[in-house]
């Protein structure tokens, strides 16, 4: 998915890609001695035991919210990259890597000192934000309270955490650091989801956090299927998969004209891989033939078989 602009465009190779993924999982997990398990689940998981159709509709709305947040982030990020460019920190040979990383780290660390929830990749920070646990439970950070004793315990503070994480992601990418933005987007989505729960207490925190996280990530990476599976299974909320998938697809559609990753391109031969239309000379008959019978593969469509004594061809 990540190589395409709109979902799985190179669908002919889906099974080979899935098979290769299975081989990689077996090899890596076996050598590392790791099991296949969810990493964000608790003794209370799963919290969603059944999924009503209304949750799928809710996922559509939350996906659009996530897409809008991604739109805001993308616009901020390109402006930040423009600033880095004006400072002379960006060049093709990366000769200014050290000052570029220094400026990026100033932004990351300054935010983290005030809001420690934004620090690091986010893989182990997501459960703390999604369950609104105290800052003392944050892994990898010391002191966990930061400079001002920040706690994510109100709607406003959840929003501050979410936007601060998005800004930190932008400084991370602009500074040339590793880490990307997939799990960091999940972390920001968890904060925004908890903020939404203050406004609408009836919404499941799992649905709110996972769906908004999916909406943000899909808008940027265009990986609707992978994002849905990753979020639902890492959280141990398999019954939340329908609304998460709904949020992912909604975000994919509403941001379809907002490309972000420059290496993602629309498949140029997508029309020919699906079908083609051919007008027959008899009575404006239009037939839809498989691409496998098209002239692009050196074979034309099957010839019309004329029955003895008949004036019109049969197909």
Short mmCIF file of C-alpha atoms in Angstrom, two decimals:
data_model
loop_
_atom_site.label_atom_id
_atom_site.label_comp_id
_atom_site.label_asym_id
_atom_site.label_seq_id
_atom_site.Cartn_x
_atom_site.Cartn_y
_atom_site.Cartn_z
CA UNK A 1 0.00 0.00 0.00
CA UNK A 2 2.67 2.49 0.99
CA UNK A 3 4.09 2.55 -2.54
CA UNK A 4 0.78 3.68 -4.03
CA UNK A 5 -1.31 6.82 -3.88
CA UNK A 6 -4.69 5.20 -3.30
CA UNK A 7 -4.66 1.87 -1.50
CA UNK A 8 -3.46 -1.38 -3.07
CA UNK A 9 -2.98 -0.31 -6.67
CA UNK A 10 -0.53 -3.10 -7.54
CA UNK A 11 -3.05 -5.73 -6.53
CA UNK A 12 -1.67 -8.45 -8.82
CA UNK A 13 1.17 -9.02 -6.35
CA UNK A 14 -0.90 -8.95 -3.14
CA UNK A 15 -0.63 -12.67 -2.44
CA UNK A 16 3.12 -12.71 -3.07
CA UNK A 17 3.56 -9.74 -0.74
CA UNK A 18 1.48 -11.39 2.00
CA UNK A 19 3.45 -14.62 1.61
CA UNK A 20 6.75 -12.75 1.85
CA UNK A 21 5.49 -11.01 4.98
CA UNK A 22 4.62 -14.34 6.60
CA UNK A 23 8.11 -15.67 5.87
CA UNK A 24 9.68 -12.56 7.39
CA UNK A 25 7.53 -12.79 10.52
CA UNK A 26 8.36 -16.46 11.04
CA UNK A 27 12.08 -15.91 10.49
CA UNK A 28 12.44 -12.81 12.65
CA UNK A 29 10.21 -13.89 15.51
CA UNK A 30 11.76 -17.35 15.65
CA UNK A 31 15.33 -16.03 15.73
CA UNK A 32 14.45 -13.35 18.28
CA UNK A 33 12.44 -15.73 20.45
CA UNK A 34 9.36 -13.50 20.34
CA UNK A 35 5.72 -14.53 20.27
CA UNK A 36 2.97 -12.97 18.18
CA UNK A 37 0.95 -10.97 20.66
CA UNK A 38 -0.73 -7.64 21.24
CA UNK A 39 1.43 -5.09 23.04
CA UNK A 40 -1.16 -2.55 24.21
CA UNK A 41 -3.70 -4.93 25.76
CA UNK A 42 -4.39 -5.08 29.49
CA UNK A 43 -6.29 -7.41 31.78
CA UNK A 44 -9.42 -5.46 30.82
CA UNK A 45 -8.93 -6.06 27.08
CA UNK A 46 -10.83 -6.40 24.94
CA UNK A 47 -13.21 -3.66 26.00
CA UNK A 48 -15.29 -4.00 22.83
CA UNK A 49 -17.05 -7.37 22.79
CA UNK A 50 -19.46 -6.66 19.95
CA UNK A 51 -19.73 -4.07 17.21
CA UNK A 52 -23.01 -2.38 16.33
CA UNK A 53 -23.50 -0.88 12.85
CA UNK A 54 -23.60 2.55 14.49
CA UNK A 55 -19.94 2.16 15.45
CA UNK A 56 -19.05 1.78 11.78
CA UNK A 57 -20.79 5.09 11.05
CA UNK A 58 -18.98 6.63 14.02
CA UNK A 59 -15.74 5.38 12.51
CA UNK A 60 -16.52 7.28 9.30
CA UNK A 61 -16.88 10.53 11.23
CA UNK A 62 -13.76 9.96 13.31
CA UNK A 63 -11.79 9.10 10.19
CA UNK A 64 -12.73 12.46 8.70
CA UNK A 65 -11.61 14.14 11.94
CA UNK A 66 -8.29 12.33 11.70
CA UNK A 67 -7.95 13.34 8.05
CA UNK A 68 -8.51 16.99 8.95
CA UNK A 69 -5.86 16.81 11.67
CA UNK A 70 -3.47 15.27 9.15
CA UNK A 71 -4.26 18.12 6.76
CA UNK A 72 -3.29 20.64 9.44
CA UNK A 73 -0.09 18.73 10.19
CA UNK A 74 0.92 18.45 6.52
CA UNK A 75 0.53 22.19 6.00
CA UNK A 76 2.55 22.95 9.13
CA UNK A 77 5.23 20.46 8.15
CA UNK A 78 5.78 21.91 4.68
CA UNK A 79 6.13 25.36 6.23
CA UNK A 80 8.66 23.99 8.71
CA UNK A 81 10.58 22.33 5.88
CA UNK A 82 10.53 25.67 4.07
CA UNK A 83 12.07 27.28 7.16
CA UNK A 84 14.80 24.63 7.25
CA UNK A 85 15.44 25.32 3.59
CA UNK A 86 15.75 29.07 4.13
CA UNK A 87 18.22 28.38 6.92
CA UNK A 88 20.34 26.44 4.43
CA UNK A 89 19.93 23.13 6.26
CA UNK A 90 18.57 21.11 3.33
CA UNK A 91 20.68 20.02 0.38
CA UNK A 92 20.90 17.00 -1.88
CA UNK A 93 24.19 15.77 -0.42
CA UNK A 94 23.12 16.33 3.20
CA UNK A 95 26.32 18.22 3.95
CA UNK A 96 24.48 20.20 6.65
CA UNK A 97 23.31 17.11 8.50
CA UNK A 98 24.78 18.14 11.86
CA UNK A 99 23.25 21.62 12.14
CA UNK A 100 20.02 20.25 10.67
CA UNK A 101 19.84 17.59 13.39
CA UNK A 102 20.72 20.15 16.03
CA UNK A 103 17.86 22.47 15.07
CA UNK A 104 15.47 19.51 14.90
CA UNK A 105 16.54 18.25 18.32
CA UNK A 106 16.03 21.70 19.86
CA UNK A 107 12.39 21.55 18.82
CA UNK A 108 11.89 17.95 19.97
CA UNK A 109 13.56 18.39 23.35
CA UNK A 110 11.97 21.76 24.10
CA UNK A 111 8.51 20.27 23.60
CA UNK A 112 9.44 17.12 25.54
CA UNK A 113 10.72 19.06 28.54
CA UNK A 114 7.33 20.73 28.86
CA UNK A 115 5.14 17.81 27.77
CA UNK A 116 7.01 14.52 28.39
CA UNK A 117 4.17 12.53 26.79
CA UNK A 118 5.51 13.59 23.39
CA UNK A 119 8.94 12.05 23.80
CA UNK A 120 10.25 9.08 21.83
CA UNK A 121 8.69 6.89 19.17
CA UNK A 122 5.38 6.24 20.90
CA UNK A 123 5.16 2.45 20.76
CA UNK A 124 5.20 2.15 24.56
CA UNK A 125 3.72 5.58 25.26
CA UNK A 126 0.42 4.90 23.47
CA UNK A 127 -1.13 2.84 26.32
CA UNK A 128 -0.32 5.57 28.85
CA UNK A 129 -2.07 8.19 26.74
CA UNK A 130 -4.98 5.98 25.67
CA UNK A 131 -5.78 5.06 29.29
CA UNK A 132 -4.89 8.53 30.65
CA UNK A 133 -2.49 7.07 33.14
CA UNK A 134 -0.34 9.42 35.26
CA UNK A 135 2.90 10.69 33.79
CA UNK A 136 4.88 8.62 36.27
CA UNK A 137 3.98 5.56 34.16
CA UNK A 138 5.71 6.95 31.06
CA UNK A 139 8.61 4.69 30.03
CA UNK A 140 11.99 6.01 28.93
CA UNK A 141 11.42 9.53 30.29
CA UNK A 142 13.02 11.06 33.37
CA UNK A 143 11.81 13.06 35.10
CA UNK A 144 8.41 11.92 33.93
CA UNK A 145 6.71 15.10 35.11
CA UNK A 146 8.86 17.37 32.96
CA UNK A 147 9.59 20.93 33.99
CA UNK A 148 6.03 21.92 34.85
CA UNK A 149 4.53 18.69 36.20
CA UNK A 150 2.31 18.20 33.15
CA UNK A 151 -0.51 15.65 33.47
CA UNK A 152 -2.90 14.70 30.67
CA UNK A 153 -6.06 14.82 32.80
CA UNK A 154 -8.36 17.34 31.08
CA UNK A 155 -9.75 17.84 27.60
CA UNK A 156 -7.56 20.88 27.01
CA UNK A 157 -4.44 19.05 28.09
CA UNK A 158 -5.29 16.13 25.83
CA UNK A 159 -5.57 18.53 22.90
CA UNK A 160 -2.29 20.20 23.88
CA UNK A 161 -0.60 16.80 24.00
CA UNK A 162 -1.96 15.82 20.60
CA UNK A 163 -0.90 19.01 18.83
CA UNK A 164 2.46 19.05 20.63
CA UNK A 165 3.11 15.50 19.45
CA UNK A 166 2.30 16.47 15.87
CA UNK A 167 4.74 19.38 16.08
CA UNK A 168 7.39 17.10 17.57
CA UNK A 169 6.87 14.65 14.68
CA UNK A 170 7.46 17.46 12.21
CA UNK A 171 10.71 18.48 13.92
CA UNK A 172 11.79 14.83 13.94
CA UNK A 173 11.28 14.43 10.20
CA UNK A 174 12.66 17.86 9.34
CA UNK A 175 15.73 17.20 11.47
CA UNK A 176 16.48 14.02 9.55
CA UNK A 177 16.06 11.70 12.54
CA UNK A 178 14.95 8.12 12.27
CA UNK A 179 11.59 7.07 13.60
CA UNK A 180 9.27 8.28 10.87
CA UNK A 181 5.72 9.13 11.79
CA UNK A 182 3.51 6.01 11.87
CA UNK A 183 3.62 5.14 15.58
CA UNK A 184 4.02 8.81 16.53
CA UNK A 185 0.77 9.49 14.65
CA UNK A 186 -0.84 6.69 16.68
CA UNK A 187 0.31 8.47 19.84
CA UNK A 188 -1.17 11.79 18.73
CA UNK A 189 -4.40 10.02 17.78
CA UNK A 190 -4.64 8.54 21.27
CA UNK A 191 -4.43 12.01 22.80
CA UNK A 192 -7.04 13.47 20.45
CA UNK A 193 -9.31 10.48 21.03
CA UNK A 194 -9.22 10.98 24.79
CA UNK A 195 -10.01 14.66 24.30
CA UNK A 196 -13.09 13.67 22.32
CA UNK A 197 -14.23 11.42 25.15
CA UNK A 198 -14.46 14.45 27.45
CA UNK A 199 -16.86 16.10 25.00
CA UNK A 200 -18.83 12.91 24.26
CA UNK A 201 -18.50 10.63 27.31
CA UNK A 202 -20.66 7.93 25.69
CA UNK A 203 -18.03 7.20 23.04
CA UNK A 204 -15.83 4.21 23.76
CA UNK A 205 -12.25 5.38 24.48
CA UNK A 206 -10.92 2.47 22.41
CA UNK A 207 -13.03 3.45 19.39
CA UNK A 208 -12.17 7.15 19.74
CA UNK A 209 -8.41 6.69 20.11
CA UNK A 210 -7.96 3.95 17.51
CA UNK A 211 -10.18 5.52 14.85
CA UNK A 212 -8.63 8.98 15.06
CA UNK A 213 -5.17 7.42 15.07
CA UNK A 214 -6.11 5.50 11.93
CA UNK A 215 -7.51 8.60 10.25
CA UNK A 216 -4.33 10.61 10.83
CA UNK A 217 -1.97 7.87 9.72
CA UNK A 218 -3.90 6.83 6.61
CA UNK A 219 -4.16 10.42 5.40
CA UNK A 220 -0.36 10.60 5.26
CA UNK A 221 0.78 7.03 4.50
CA UNK A 222 -2.23 5.91 2.36
CA UNK A 223 -2.20 2.48 4.10
CA UNK A 224 -5.86 1.92 4.94
CA UNK A 225 -5.73 -1.88 5.24
CA UNK A 226 -2.42 -2.21 7.06
CA UNK A 227 -3.21 0.57 9.52
CA UNK A 228 -6.56 -0.99 10.44
CA UNK A 229 -5.05 -4.41 11.12
CA UNK A 230 -2.08 -3.05 13.05
CA UNK A 231 -4.16 -0.89 15.37
CA UNK A 232 -6.87 -3.46 16.10
CA UNK A 233 -4.50 -6.34 16.82
CA UNK A 234 -1.82 -4.40 18.74
CA UNK A 235 -4.56 -3.08 21.01
CA UNK A 236 -6.19 -6.49 21.39
CA UNK A 237 -9.47 -4.97 20.15
CA UNK A 238 -10.27 -7.20 17.20
CA UNK A 239 -13.98 -6.36 17.34
CA UNK A 240 -13.03 -2.72 16.79
CA UNK A 241 -11.69 -3.59 13.34
CA UNK A 242 -14.89 -2.59 11.44
CA UNK A 243 -15.03 0.99 12.77
CA UNK A 244 -11.23 1.36 12.45
CA UNK A 245 -11.40 0.18 8.84
CA UNK A 246 -14.30 2.56 8.27
CA UNK A 247 -12.23 5.43 9.66
CA UNK A 248 -9.26 4.46 7.51
CA UNK A 249 -11.29 4.33 4.30
CA UNK A 250 -13.05 7.62 5.09
CA UNK A 251 -9.71 9.32 5.67
CA UNK A 252 -8.31 7.81 2.47
CA UNK A 253 -11.17 9.27 0.44
CA UNK A 254 -11.36 12.73 2.00
CA UNK A 255 -7.59 13.21 1.62
CA UNK A 256 -7.27 11.57 -1.79
CA UNK A 257 -6.19 14.89 -3.33
CA UNK A 258 -3.63 15.61 -0.60
CA UNK A 259 -0.52 13.59 -1.53
CA UNK A 260 2.26 13.84 1.04
CA UNK A 261 4.94 11.19 0.43
CA UNK A 262 6.54 12.25 -2.84
CA UNK A 263 7.61 8.74 -3.80
CA UNK A 264 3.97 7.62 -3.84
CA UNK A 265 2.61 7.82 -7.36
CA UNK A 266 -0.66 6.83 -8.95
CA UNK A 267 -0.39 3.72 -11.08
CA UNK A 268 -0.21 4.87 -14.69
CA UNK A 269 -1.72 1.69 -16.18
CA UNK A 270 -4.50 1.26 -13.61
CA UNK A 271 -7.24 1.59 -16.25
CA UNK A 272 -5.78 -1.18 -18.38
CA UNK A 273 -5.34 -3.55 -15.45
CA UNK A 274 -9.04 -3.53 -14.63
CA UNK A 275 -10.89 -3.71 -17.96
CA UNK A 276 -11.26 -2.03 -21.28
CA UNK A 277 -14.22 -1.24 -23.46
CA UNK A 278 -14.60 -2.26 -27.07
CA UNK A 279 -17.40 -1.31 -29.40
CA UNK A 280 -18.66 -4.09 -31.61
CA UNK A 281 -19.81 -3.22 -35.13
CA UNK A 282 -23.23 -4.76 -34.61
CA UNK A 283 -25.92 -2.61 -33.04
CA UNK A 284 -23.72 -0.56 -30.65
CA UNK A 285 -22.92 -3.59 -28.48
CA UNK A 286 -20.26 -2.84 -25.84
CA UNK A 287 -18.40 -5.74 -24.21
CA UNK A 288 -16.20 -5.64 -21.12
CA UNK A 289 -13.27 -7.96 -21.67
CA UNK A 290 -10.54 -8.98 -19.28
CA UNK A 291 -7.16 -7.36 -19.63
CA UNK A 292 -5.70 -10.80 -20.18
CA UNK A 293 -7.41 -10.85 -23.57
CA UNK A 294 -6.47 -7.29 -24.51
CA UNK A 295 -4.04 -6.35 -27.29
CA UNK A 296 -1.65 -5.12 -24.58
CA UNK A 297 -0.69 -8.73 -23.97
CA UNK A 298 -0.59 -9.60 -27.61
CA UNK A 299 -4.02 -11.25 -27.73
CA UNK A 300 -7.14 -9.60 -28.96
CA UNK A 301 -10.63 -10.20 -27.62
CA UNK A 302 -12.29 -13.45 -28.59
CA UNK A 303 -13.77 -13.40 -32.04
CA UNK A 304 -17.51 -13.49 -32.39
CA UNK A 305 -18.86 -16.91 -33.19
CA UNK A 306 -21.44 -16.77 -36.00
CA UNK A 307 -24.07 -19.48 -36.02
CA UNK A 308 -25.03 -20.96 -39.39
CA UNK A 309 -27.78 -18.92 -40.99
CA UNK A 310 -27.69 -16.24 -38.31
CA UNK A 311 -27.13 -12.58 -39.19
CA UNK A 312 -25.96 -11.37 -35.78
CA UNK A 313 -22.93 -12.67 -33.91
CA UNK A 314 -23.28 -14.43 -30.57
CA UNK A 315 -20.80 -14.03 -27.75
#
